[in-house]
Amino acid sequence: MANHDLILGQNRDLNLGHSHQQLGLGHNNHVGLDLGQSNDLDLGHTTEDHEQSYSLQQNHENNQSGLDLGQNQNPENEHGGSVDDEQHQMVIAAQHHDLGLGDDHELVVSDGNELEQNLDLVVDQNQEMGLEASDDMVQQHHLLVTTPVVQSRALVPNPNYELAVGQEFSDVKSCRRALRDAAIALHFEIQTVKSDKTRFTAKCASEGCPWRVHAAKLPGVPTFTIRTINEGHTCGGITHLGHQQASVQWVANSVEQRLRENPHYKPKEILEEIHRAHGITLSYKQAWRGKERVMAAVRGSFEEGYRLLPQYCDQIKRTNPESIASVYGNPQDSCFQRLFVSFQASIFGFVNACRPLLGLDRTLLKSKYLGTLLFATGFDGDGALFPLAFGVVDEESDDNWMWFLSELHNLLEVNTENMPRLTILSDRQKGIVDGVEANFPTAFHGFCMRHLSDSFRKEFNNTMLVNLLWEAAWALTVIEFEAKILEIEEISQDAAYWIRRIPPRLWATAYFEGSRFGHLTANIVESLNSWILEASGLPIIQMMECIRRQLMTWFNERRETSMQWTTILVPSAERRVAEALERARSYQVLRANEAEFEVISHEGTNIVDIRNRCCLCRGWQLYGIPCAHAVAALLSCRQNVHRFTESCFTVTTYRKTYSQTLHPVPDKTLWKEASENGANPAAEVLINPPKSLRPPGRPRKKRVRAEDRGRVKRVVHCSRCNQTGHFRTTCAAPI
């Protein structure tokens, strides 16, 4: 061997035995590493000593620097010692460990990919490691590195997953979990040979590998104990990216804590986390099922939600007296059919302070058993949504809408001596129309303009026509309305014909007989979209609790906000009055008597009657707030404008709207005790899940409106290639 050279043999393995092999650095410009039975560096693993010892020896006999590794399987050093290949080996490349000299002249192992500045290791491409003969380098004990060692998967026992004879487990499940975790951590698969209440035996799944473990329950001892274990592996571990032991339950256990902290943790993020932590690639379905299993343990299963509905309704009435909460099942099989909930705080606020205006809407549930969530929502004095009642039904049908509106009628009839004449907005599908006519025969039932305009847009797909439709809906007078319809007709006669088929008294402000106070839409789901879509996928009780918590938060926030207001009217009404005052300054007012006025402006002449609170422009009647003409008339006779607004727009009434508290419902773990103390027989009613199940595949994100069901899809035409089925913007035909 040449002087100052470090040669690796053909076996390319660094075998370090059990017998405390040591590294010696000589005094005479010499570095010597002898691998023998007496002077050796021990990096192996024994049952008695788990620590790695490194020592520096003084060598006065050699005058050469060299590390001699023979080419044979059992190389001999200059002292005649041999190293056995069957002894434990340490694969340094697998763990990215680098060797360095510490301050105390001991050989240390560093975890980084870079060595210390005073150590360089040179590894040639032909697997020879040379130590260049340089006096400066020898004196400074430098080793130079130029080529990294290739990574490999090593079966090195991890102390956290170490198995040993005598190790105890509480039961066979705990034993199996420990073996599963060890197999995943050490990258090998196990195969169960025998498993029962008293014995468990498993072996390595690789053919011919001797690894095997046996655990058993000793007589008179409640724990499982590992009796025998063969720790030797000859298989080299698994070579694929999956793992047989990475079951759905293992995924659930791995991400349980993360999901409890963040329920919005996505399956895709679960896959990335498991791959990063364990090097395992799973399917999306496994991650999704693992998340569902954890969430079922946290929030309860879908089946349990239906079973506990009677108790939940009882808890609502206990914590929020005078609230309405009732559940109905099929008399034949007790399967869920309907749920109706209306909280006392909502009932009080709507009856005593809100406008007599209701919007009806629904959204399809995305839970395991589907269903539909029905809404009845009012509007507070500042224009915000004020949910009044909720209904959950197994499916949307005419009968279920009739039932929901009947419950709503009973609610209002009980809580008001003279039930107000309501104005109701909806998409006017047949079930809603029949239900309103049967339960609210005197109500004004009009179209929600959001539903109407969406249907119009899908039919004609022309933004200009849609804008003209909205302008026609907002027009206060018949003359203005007809002018807009004529503009539509000039652009498209088909569009004008489509509009004229719908009676204007059902949607146009100029013809509508009820009081909408400027609300042309009741798109409840779109307004509540930020949280209602999330709730729609939860078990039924969790969904209702999500709704209740949102309502409770709204009531508290709006109550506290209104306490800071110092004006007479709510902010939106104050802004409207301020705008009217600004315009009224330029109007000329002529007084006919104590109540009637003629107001002249650049727009024309209008007649105002302050006694009947009406103006010829119809703005005062339709919005409940004096228009600019009325404001000019009131100012001319020194009247307070705020006194002539509807009471629902005052801050005092707004505070009354949210004056009641919506109380929390206790956790379900306390329901049984409360039911036993109250001895409520209704809580013992059995409710089974409905028969409808969610179909496979990704659920639809955008709900299908009633008026679009069964409608023939319009064929689109490309103006670039004159073909059908696509638009110009998506045309891929060659030019």
XYZ file of C-alpha atoms in Angstrom:
735
model
C 0.000 0.000 0.000
C 1.342 3.427 -0.905
C 2.196 5.809 1.885
C -0.448 8.317 2.945
C -3.197 6.402 1.066
C -6.517 5.237 2.346
C -7.816 2.288 0.345
C -11.268 0.755 0.446
C -11.423 -2.896 -0.521
C -13.666 -4.509 -3.098
C -16.328 -5.330 -0.551
C -16.950 -1.529 -0.151
C -18.237 -2.113 3.358
C -16.926 -0.663 6.543
C -17.391 -3.483 9.053
C -17.027 -2.458 12.633
C -17.259 -5.276 15.157
C -18.428 -5.543 18.723
C -15.099 -5.521 20.418
C -14.531 -1.780 20.876
C -12.381 -1.135 17.819
C -10.462 2.090 18.315
C -8.957 4.769 16.104
C -5.318 5.622 16.700
C -3.502 8.783 15.688
C 0.300 8.532 15.821
C 2.847 11.182 16.778
C 5.190 10.854 13.794
C 3.186 12.588 11.092
C 1.038 9.520 10.987
C -2.641 8.678 11.073
C -3.428 5.030 11.711
C -6.796 3.268 11.966
C -6.407 -0.364 12.916
C -9.379 -2.681 12.824
C -8.602 -5.598 15.032
C -9.873 -7.566 17.950
C -7.965 -5.567 20.503
C -7.690 -2.025 19.147
C -10.942 -1.218 17.414
C -13.738 1.307 16.974
C -17.046 -0.174 18.121
C -20.136 1.314 16.469
C -22.198 -1.858 16.698
C -25.237 -2.574 18.842
C -25.117 -4.960 21.778
C -27.703 -5.822 24.379
C -25.399 -4.790 27.183
C -23.889 -1.573 25.904
C -25.860 0.743 23.599
C -23.343 3.561 23.599
C -20.739 4.261 20.953
C -17.190 4.710 22.238
C -14.425 6.365 20.334
C -10.837 6.721 21.593
C -7.519 7.986 20.289
C -4.445 5.824 20.742
C -0.801 6.807 20.548
C 1.173 4.695 18.091
C 5.000 5.039 18.389
C 5.842 2.076 16.191
C 4.609 3.075 12.735
C 6.140 5.823 10.627
C 3.482 5.703 7.930
C -0.037 7.077 7.710
C -2.590 4.521 6.534
C -5.955 2.924 7.022
C -5.678 -0.641 5.777
C -8.852 -2.473 4.868
C -8.164 -5.807 3.217
C -9.924 -7.141 0.132
C -10.978 -10.341 1.790
C -14.218 -10.828 3.690
C -12.207 -11.234 6.933
C -9.281 -8.808 6.573
C -6.338 -8.997 8.953
C -4.558 -5.968 10.306
C -0.890 -5.626 11.050
C -1.394 -7.087 14.508
C -3.028 -10.172 13.064
C -6.597 -9.362 14.181
C -9.598 -10.276 11.943
C -13.010 -8.667 11.459
C -16.023 -11.001 11.040
C -18.574 -10.086 8.335
C -21.410 -11.635 10.324
C -21.021 -9.088 13.080
C -23.324 -6.050 13.238
C -22.534 -3.464 10.546
C -23.123 0.228 10.609
C -24.195 1.794 7.326
C -22.990 5.349 7.743
C -24.463 6.523 4.448
C -27.988 5.624 5.518
C -27.896 7.974 8.470
C -25.859 10.834 6.881
C -23.302 10.671 9.710
C -19.900 12.298 9.201
C -16.754 11.728 11.185
C -14.858 14.557 12.844
C -12.317 15.289 15.535
C -13.604 16.988 18.658
C -11.805 19.406 20.898
C -10.976 16.612 23.336
C -9.237 14.556 20.587
C -12.116 12.108 20.370
C -13.760 10.941 17.164
C -17.291 12.356 17.023
C -20.223 11.751 14.679
C -22.007 14.799 13.272
C -25.532 14.687 11.856
C -25.094 17.409 9.231
C -24.199 16.911 5.604
C -21.126 19.179 6.008
C -18.021 18.280 7.979
C -16.130 20.590 10.263
C -13.920 23.138 8.590
C -10.721 21.372 9.606
C -11.850 17.929 8.295
C -12.000 16.997 4.595
C -12.581 13.515 3.261
C -11.646 12.537 -0.293
C -13.605 9.679 -1.887
C -12.639 8.840 -5.449
C -15.132 7.751 -8.096
C -13.492 4.310 -8.254
C -14.364 3.808 -4.577
C -10.791 4.452 -3.406
C -10.293 6.931 -0.618
C -6.904 8.617 -0.728
C -5.245 10.627 1.985
C -2.842 12.986 0.218
C 0.688 13.203 1.651
C 0.979 16.757 2.840
C 2.830 17.769 5.987
C 0.387 20.607 6.652
C -2.524 18.312 6.075
C -1.135 15.551 8.260
C -0.315 17.930 11.066
C -3.826 19.418 10.930
C -5.404 15.938 10.581
C -7.498 17.009 7.551
C -9.810 14.682 5.577
C -11.267 15.941 2.252
C -14.690 14.930 0.878
C -15.545 15.282 -2.790
C -18.301 12.722 -3.490
C -21.311 11.991 -1.203
C -22.232 8.440 -0.294
C -25.434 7.128 -1.913
C -28.433 6.889 0.423
C -29.948 3.530 1.251
C -32.754 2.345 3.530
C -31.203 0.699 6.577
C -32.930 -1.535 9.085
C -31.424 0.204 12.075
C -33.625 -0.196 15.173
C -35.227 3.024 16.350
C -35.285 3.206 20.147
C -38.875 4.450 20.042
C -40.026 1.302 18.237
C -37.614 -1.212 19.754
C -39.086 -4.595 20.619
C -37.558 -6.792 23.302
C -38.301 -10.036 25.058
C -40.319 -9.366 28.193
C -41.936 -6.209 26.828
C -45.534 -5.948 28.097
C -48.766 -4.641 26.581
C -52.177 -4.086 28.112
C -53.972 -6.305 25.588
C -53.569 -7.958 22.202
C -54.719 -4.775 20.398
C -51.948 -2.754 22.022
C -49.461 -5.447 21.061
C -50.599 -5.419 17.446
C -50.459 -1.612 17.351
C -46.890 -1.620 18.659
C -45.792 -4.179 16.056
C -47.554 -2.245 13.313
C -45.849 1.018 14.294
C -42.472 -0.699 14.464
C -42.954 -2.266 11.028
C -43.871 1.094 9.487
C -41.003 2.913 11.187
C -38.429 0.276 10.153
C -39.832 -0.161 6.621
C -40.778 -3.811 6.608
C -44.170 -5.520 6.454
C -45.441 -8.156 8.860
C -47.789 -11.057 8.379
C -49.980 -12.342 11.211
C -49.536 -16.054 11.847
C -51.833 -16.402 14.849
C -53.925 -13.929 16.800
C -56.475 -14.575 19.540
C -57.195 -13.440 23.082
C -54.180 -15.238 24.555
C -51.574 -15.470 21.752
C -50.161 -13.385 18.972
C -47.543 -14.477 16.469
C -46.271 -12.511 13.467
C -43.443 -12.856 10.962
C -41.840 -10.735 8.277
C -43.944 -10.755 5.125
C -40.881 -11.225 2.895
C -40.338 -14.802 1.800
C -37.459 -16.467 3.625
C -36.817 -13.654 6.114
C -36.286 -15.143 9.610
C -37.743 -12.185 11.555
C -40.463 -13.470 13.848
C -42.121 -12.422 17.123
C -44.390 -14.260 19.530
C -46.380 -12.704 22.406
C -48.701 -14.386 24.854
C -50.801 -13.730 27.931
C -49.341 -15.414 30.991
C -51.705 -17.167 33.410
C -52.867 -14.861 36.188
C -51.353 -11.775 34.534
C -53.601 -9.278 32.705
C -50.895 -8.115 30.276
C -49.490 -9.478 27.016
C -45.763 -10.180 27.017
C -43.317 -10.768 24.176
C -41.979 -14.281 24.784
C -39.625 -14.757 21.849
C -38.316 -12.547 19.083
C -35.915 -13.147 16.194
C -34.603 -9.685 15.365
C -32.519 -10.585 12.317
C -33.718 -9.368 8.907
C -32.335 -10.682 5.625
C -34.981 -9.178 3.345
C -33.583 -5.660 3.138
C -36.978 -4.076 3.839
C -39.781 -3.143 1.458
C -38.952 -1.632 -1.910
C -42.344 -0.122 -2.826
C -43.809 3.199 -1.633
C -46.873 1.804 0.138
C -47.154 -0.246 3.294
C -49.460 -3.134 4.146
C -49.792 -2.031 7.773
C -50.711 1.587 6.873
C -54.420 0.983 7.404
C -57.223 3.520 7.674
C -57.101 3.226 11.467
C -53.362 3.911 11.448
C -53.978 7.010 9.333
C -56.675 8.103 11.783
C -54.342 7.640 14.768
C -51.550 9.525 12.987
C -53.597 12.658 12.247
C -56.065 12.621 15.152
C -54.385 15.387 17.118
C -53.989 17.579 14.033
C -57.653 17.137 13.096
C -58.819 17.962 16.610
C -56.891 21.223 16.394
C -57.929 21.960 12.806
C -61.075 20.182 11.514
C -60.448 21.766 8.085
C -57.277 19.667 7.613
C -57.707 18.329 4.075
C -57.065 14.728 2.927
C -54.476 16.056 0.476
C -52.581 17.641 3.375
C -52.850 14.358 5.301
C -51.214 12.527 2.381
C -48.366 15.037 2.276
C -47.825 14.860 6.038
C -47.692 11.031 6.110
C -45.340 10.923 3.136
C -43.042 13.478 4.745
C -43.038 11.784 8.170
C -43.065 8.094 7.216
C -42.079 7.900 3.553
C -45.360 6.173 2.678
C -47.576 7.025 -0.292
C -51.279 6.371 0.339
C -54.381 6.763 -1.776
C -56.655 9.783 -1.423
C -59.495 7.503 -0.313
C -57.438 6.154 2.601
C -56.692 9.676 3.798
C -60.333 10.695 3.412
C -61.600 7.631 5.290
C -59.029 8.188 8.032
C -60.214 11.768 8.464
C -63.863 10.665 8.489
C -63.096 8.121 11.209
C -61.481 10.759 13.414
C -64.242 13.279 12.793
C -66.864 10.650 13.630
C -65.143 10.107 16.977
C -64.944 13.853 17.614
C -68.362 15.004 16.467
C -70.312 11.743 16.539
C -71.505 9.572 13.686
C -74.310 10.458 11.296
C -76.411 7.596 12.662
C -75.938 8.766 16.247
C -77.062 12.251 15.215
C -80.491 11.008 14.121
C -80.805 8.765 17.165
C -80.171 11.692 19.532
C -82.507 14.144 17.775
C -85.387 13.757 20.301
C -82.997 14.508 23.165
C -81.507 17.423 21.270
C -84.948 18.969 20.716
C -85.651 18.532 24.421
C -82.379 20.319 25.278
C -83.247 23.253 23.012
C -86.558 23.737 24.808
C -84.844 23.385 28.198
C -82.106 25.928 27.544
C -84.226 28.306 25.428
C -87.750 28.267 26.869
C -90.626 29.009 24.488
C -88.536 27.824 21.549
C -90.001 25.346 19.083
C -88.088 22.131 18.321
C -89.849 19.029 17.044
C -88.762 15.955 15.102
C -90.936 13.558 13.132
C -90.216 10.042 11.911
C -91.952 7.649 9.581
C -94.626 5.730 11.563
C -93.774 2.461 9.797
C -89.993 2.232 10.247
C -89.171 5.294 12.464
C -86.885 6.665 9.739
C -86.239 10.400 9.920
C -88.594 12.635 7.943
C -88.720 16.171 9.345
C -87.170 18.528 11.900
C -88.429 22.035 12.729
C -86.465 24.466 14.931
C -87.176 28.104 15.796
C -85.506 29.773 18.770
C -87.421 32.027 21.143
C -84.980 34.907 20.589
C -85.665 34.798 16.854
C -89.418 34.572 17.321
C -89.487 37.551 19.680
C -87.267 39.678 17.454
C -89.228 38.989 14.285
C -92.697 39.470 15.766
C -91.880 42.614 17.761
C -89.287 44.471 15.742
C -88.713 43.150 12.202
C -90.508 44.133 9.037
C -93.393 41.821 8.004
C -91.230 40.385 5.233
C -90.098 36.766 4.882
C -87.802 35.046 2.425
C -88.049 31.300 1.744
C -85.119 29.305 0.447
C -83.420 25.926 0.789
C -80.101 24.176 0.231
C -79.282 20.539 -0.416
C -77.323 18.831 2.361
C -74.061 17.079 1.543
C -74.006 14.714 4.508
C -74.072 10.936 4.338
C -77.867 10.734 4.230
C -78.472 13.866 2.142
C -81.722 15.750 2.826
C -82.680 19.405 2.403
C -82.400 22.381 4.757
C -85.325 24.830 4.529
C -85.122 28.489 5.647
C -87.578 31.197 6.649
C -85.676 34.446 7.095
C -86.700 37.986 7.919
C -84.761 41.261 7.680
C -83.815 43.571 10.524
C -84.063 47.373 10.430
C -80.563 47.722 8.992
C -81.245 45.296 6.154
C -79.358 42.266 7.513
C -80.771 38.750 7.366
C -82.669 37.648 10.466
C -83.219 33.835 10.402
C -86.568 32.909 11.923
C -87.032 29.163 11.431
C -85.205 26.134 10.035
C -86.529 22.864 8.732
C -84.659 19.688 7.779
C -86.503 17.201 5.567
C -85.484 13.900 4.032
C -86.185 15.281 0.567
C -87.563 18.437 -1.013
C -91.170 17.837 -2.016
C -94.505 19.643 -2.164
C -95.652 17.834 0.978
C -92.580 18.871 2.938
C -92.934 22.504 1.882
C -96.600 22.374 2.912
C -95.576 20.978 6.313
C -92.841 23.616 6.821
C -95.161 26.527 5.999
C -97.847 25.026 8.242
C -95.370 24.973 11.150
C -94.412 28.539 10.333
C -98.067 29.608 10.334
C -98.628 27.987 13.735
C -95.544 29.738 15.107
C -96.705 33.200 14.036
C -100.331 32.631 14.978
C -99.431 31.634 18.527
C -97.053 34.553 19.085
C -99.183 37.364 17.603
C -102.728 38.368 18.427
C -103.330 39.669 14.920
C -100.915 37.963 12.577
C -99.454 40.621 10.245
C -100.096 40.551 6.531
C -96.820 39.162 5.309
C -94.882 39.736 2.148
C -93.113 36.527 1.089
C -90.315 36.192 -1.461
C -89.243 32.875 -3.009
C -88.562 31.186 -6.332
C -92.301 30.384 -6.462
C -91.972 26.706 -7.248
C -95.240 24.787 -7.049
C -94.768 23.385 -3.536
C -94.057 26.838 -2.068
C -96.910 28.517 -3.952
C -99.424 25.926 -2.718
C -98.062 26.115 0.838
C -98.286 29.911 0.969
C -101.816 29.948 -0.441
C -102.963 27.342 2.106
C -101.293 28.833 5.199
C -100.953 32.556 4.384
C -103.883 33.306 2.054
C -103.628 37.091 2.566
C -99.866 37.301 2.042
C -98.253 38.983 -0.959
C -96.111 36.286 -2.587
C -93.543 37.533 -5.081
C -90.509 36.274 -6.962
C -87.044 36.593 -5.551
C -85.287 38.561 -8.279
C -82.042 36.639 -7.819
C -83.726 33.413 -8.886
C -85.511 35.160 -11.739
C -82.426 36.920 -13.108
C -80.307 33.759 -12.921
C -82.866 31.865 -14.992
C -83.004 34.779 -17.454
C -79.190 34.866 -17.709
C -78.978 31.137 -18.395
C -81.600 31.471 -21.106
C -80.077 34.416 -23.007
C -76.558 34.936 -21.585
C -76.556 38.660 -22.311
C -75.308 40.993 -19.583
C -77.024 44.036 -21.107
C -80.391 42.270 -21.090
C -79.900 41.160 -17.488
C -79.099 44.733 -16.420
C -82.210 46.022 -18.154
C -84.276 43.361 -16.393
C -83.013 44.602 -13.018
C -83.702 48.215 -13.974
C -87.256 47.245 -14.917
C -87.645 45.505 -11.540
C -86.403 48.606 -9.653
C -88.584 51.053 -11.630
C -90.987 52.809 -9.252
C -93.623 53.756 -11.800
C -95.386 51.910 -14.589
C -94.088 54.366 -17.177
C -90.461 53.708 -16.201
C -91.101 49.951 -16.185
C -92.603 49.905 -19.683
C -89.738 52.006 -21.012
C -87.231 49.374 -19.838
C -89.239 46.542 -21.351
C -89.245 48.372 -24.690
C -85.462 48.660 -24.532
C -85.252 44.906 -23.978
C -87.595 44.290 -26.894
C -85.381 46.357 -29.214
C -82.453 44.101 -28.408
C -84.265 40.746 -28.320
C -87.950 40.102 -28.919
C -87.546 36.602 -27.475
C -86.229 38.077 -24.220
C -89.139 40.532 -24.029
C -91.578 37.684 -24.662
C -89.888 35.613 -21.920
C -90.333 38.497 -19.450
C -93.937 39.280 -20.379
C -94.940 35.674 -19.703
C -94.285 36.325 -15.991
C -96.921 38.619 -14.423
C -95.158 41.851 -13.361
C -97.194 41.994 -10.140
C -95.057 39.066 -8.943
C -91.682 40.750 -9.361
C -91.747 44.357 -10.643
C -91.724 47.105 -8.005
C -94.100 49.248 -10.052
C -96.790 46.562 -9.952
C -96.035 44.698 -6.708
C -98.778 45.171 -4.124
C -96.900 44.178 -0.977
C -94.251 46.090 0.979
C -90.752 44.808 0.242
C -88.947 47.850 1.740
C -86.471 47.767 -1.130
C -85.707 44.032 -0.816
C -86.087 42.392 -4.208
C -84.131 39.267 -3.314
C -84.283 36.588 -0.660
C -81.155 34.708 -1.702
C -80.571 33.396 1.784
C -78.172 30.603 0.869
C -75.959 32.922 -1.176
C -75.834 35.404 1.706
C -75.048 32.694 4.261
C -72.719 30.867 1.886
C -69.598 31.401 3.985
C -70.672 29.018 6.730
C -73.855 27.255 5.597
C -71.990 25.119 3.045
C -69.625 23.908 5.748
C -72.513 23.055 8.041
C -74.401 21.206 5.288
C -71.886 18.342 5.331
C -71.996 17.693 9.083
C -74.156 15.217 11.022
C -77.605 16.684 11.629
C -77.092 17.715 15.269
C -73.671 19.193 14.522
C -75.209 21.107 11.627
C -77.969 22.543 13.811
C -75.420 23.421 16.484
C -73.306 25.228 13.884
C -76.389 27.252 12.915
C -77.276 27.964 16.553
C -73.738 29.128 17.372
C -73.740 31.453 14.383
C -77.083 32.923 15.433
C -75.889 33.301 19.018
C -72.785 35.149 17.814
C -74.825 37.406 15.536
C -77.280 38.324 18.281
C -74.505 39.257 20.676
C -72.404 41.195 18.143
C -75.327 43.159 16.732
C -76.671 43.901 20.208
C -73.307 45.297 21.308
C -72.844 47.238 18.070
C -76.241 48.922 18.348
C -75.388 50.114 21.855
C -72.694 52.324 20.310
C -75.101 54.104 17.950
C -76.088 57.646 18.933
C -78.420 58.404 15.996
C -82.216 58.095 15.892
C -82.257 55.809 12.866
C -80.093 52.803 11.991
C -77.044 53.637 9.810
C -78.575 52.568 6.480
C -81.733 54.626 7.104
C -79.678 57.621 8.249
C -77.716 57.538 5.003
C -80.917 57.393 2.962
C -82.421 60.370 4.834
C -79.184 62.346 4.461
C -79.228 61.799 0.689
C -82.886 62.902 0.533
C -82.096 66.042 2.522
C -79.308 66.946 0.098
C -81.577 66.618 -2.949
C -84.543 68.352 -1.259
C -82.650 71.648 -0.796
C -83.140 72.555 -4.477
C -86.850 71.659 -4.626
C -89.670 74.254 -4.634
C -92.577 73.461 -2.279
C -96.135 74.748 -2.595
C -98.562 74.007 0.233
C -102.210 73.219 -0.481
C -103.340 72.582 3.095
C -101.995 71.242 6.387
C -101.205 67.810 4.849
C -100.955 68.182 1.048
C -97.999 69.684 -0.812
C -96.864 70.195 -4.378
C -93.136 69.702 -4.859
C -91.513 71.014 -8.032
C -88.088 69.793 -9.159
C -86.100 69.539 -12.391
C -87.490 65.986 -12.726
C -91.090 67.177 -12.629
C -93.895 67.813 -10.164
C -94.909 65.413 -7.383
C -97.765 65.550 -4.858
C -96.966 64.689 -1.231
C -99.503 63.811 1.499
C -97.744 63.785 4.877
C -100.892 62.628 6.699
C -101.077 59.366 4.695
C -97.306 59.205 4.255
C -97.374 58.905 0.489
C -95.815 60.574 -2.527
C -96.721 60.363 -6.182
C -93.269 58.934 -6.933
C -94.157 55.971 -4.619
C -90.731 56.039 -2.967
C -92.092 56.827 0.504
C -94.645 54.017 0.391
C -92.283 51.384 -0.989
C -89.286 51.980 1.257
C -90.876 53.240 4.476
C -88.493 56.217 4.556
C -89.473 59.716 3.302
C -88.294 60.356 -0.246
C -86.651 63.642 -1.296
C -90.048 65.148 -2.211
C -91.498 64.205 1.182
C -88.438 65.566 2.965
C -88.845 68.921 1.158
C -92.506 69.071 2.179
C -91.728 68.176 5.811
C -88.983 70.766 6.043
C -91.287 73.460 4.655
C -93.715 72.964 7.558
C -90.947 72.473 10.136
C -91.631 68.796 10.794
C -89.065 66.302 12.102
C -88.189 63.974 9.235
C -87.203 61.090 11.567
C -90.699 60.960 13.025
C -92.130 60.058 9.615
C -90.042 56.921 9.078
C -91.281 53.422 9.845
C -90.585 52.357 13.424
C -88.544 49.335 12.298
C -85.795 51.727 11.127
C -85.239 53.305 14.550
C -82.309 52.328 16.747
C -84.697 51.652 19.628
C -86.559 49.036 17.599
C -83.316 47.555 16.295
C -82.080 47.012 19.851
C -85.378 45.335 20.634
C -84.810 42.978 17.700
C -81.733 41.512 19.381
C -82.751 42.094 22.992
C -83.303 38.393 23.726
C -80.415 36.019 24.398
C -79.912 32.833 22.455
C -78.542 30.421 25.071
C -75.993 27.625 24.476
C -76.954 23.947 24.462
C -74.904 21.639 26.761
C -72.715 18.865 25.417
C -74.427 15.597 24.526
C -72.614 13.799 27.362
C -74.901 15.656 29.793
C -78.182 15.007 27.966
C -78.878 11.606 29.468
C -78.621 12.897 33.028
C -80.870 15.862 32.237
C -83.436 13.596 30.579
C -83.500 11.248 33.560
C -84.078 14.125 35.962
C -86.852 15.518 33.770
C -88.291 12.095 32.901
C -89.349 13.294 29.456
C -90.857 10.369 27.492
C -90.486 12.221 24.192
C -86.705 11.945 24.498
C -87.045 8.146 24.286
C -88.513 8.233 20.770
C -86.380 6.233 18.346
C -85.351 7.975 15.115
C -83.455 6.027 12.463
C -81.493 7.592 9.595
C -83.432 8.237 6.380
C -83.175 5.714 3.582
C -81.549 8.106 1.145
C -77.759 7.788 0.891
C -75.225 10.069 -0.733
C -74.270 8.749 -4.185
C -70.602 7.985 -4.898
C -68.372 10.591 -6.489
C -67.538 14.198 -5.791
C -70.618 16.085 -4.523
C -71.993 18.946 -6.585
C -70.800 22.289 -5.268
C -73.326 24.489 -7.038
C -76.915 23.750 -6.153
C -79.501 23.152 -8.878
C -82.357 25.621 -8.723
C -85.919 24.401 -8.970
C -86.703 26.350 -12.115
C -83.736 24.758 -13.904
C -84.738 21.145 -13.263
C -85.885 19.452 -16.409
C -84.948 22.447 -18.580
C -83.359 21.578 -21.921
C -79.797 22.854 -22.056
C -79.272 25.610 -24.598
C -76.906 24.755 -27.453
C -74.048 27.242 -27.671
C -72.504 28.361 -30.943
C -68.919 29.408 -31.720
C -68.634 32.574 -33.807
C -65.067 31.679 -34.845
C -65.446 28.224 -36.408
C -69.259 28.151 -36.774
C -69.459 24.910 -34.777
C -71.704 24.121 -31.802
C -70.788 22.958 -28.313
C -68.295 25.661 -27.332
C -67.688 29.422 -27.304
C -65.182 31.547 -29.203
C -63.013 31.918 -26.101
C -62.603 28.139 -25.771
C -62.335 27.368 -29.489
C -59.401 25.094 -30.339
C -59.941 24.854 -34.099
C -56.947 25.850 -36.274
C -57.097 29.296 -37.835
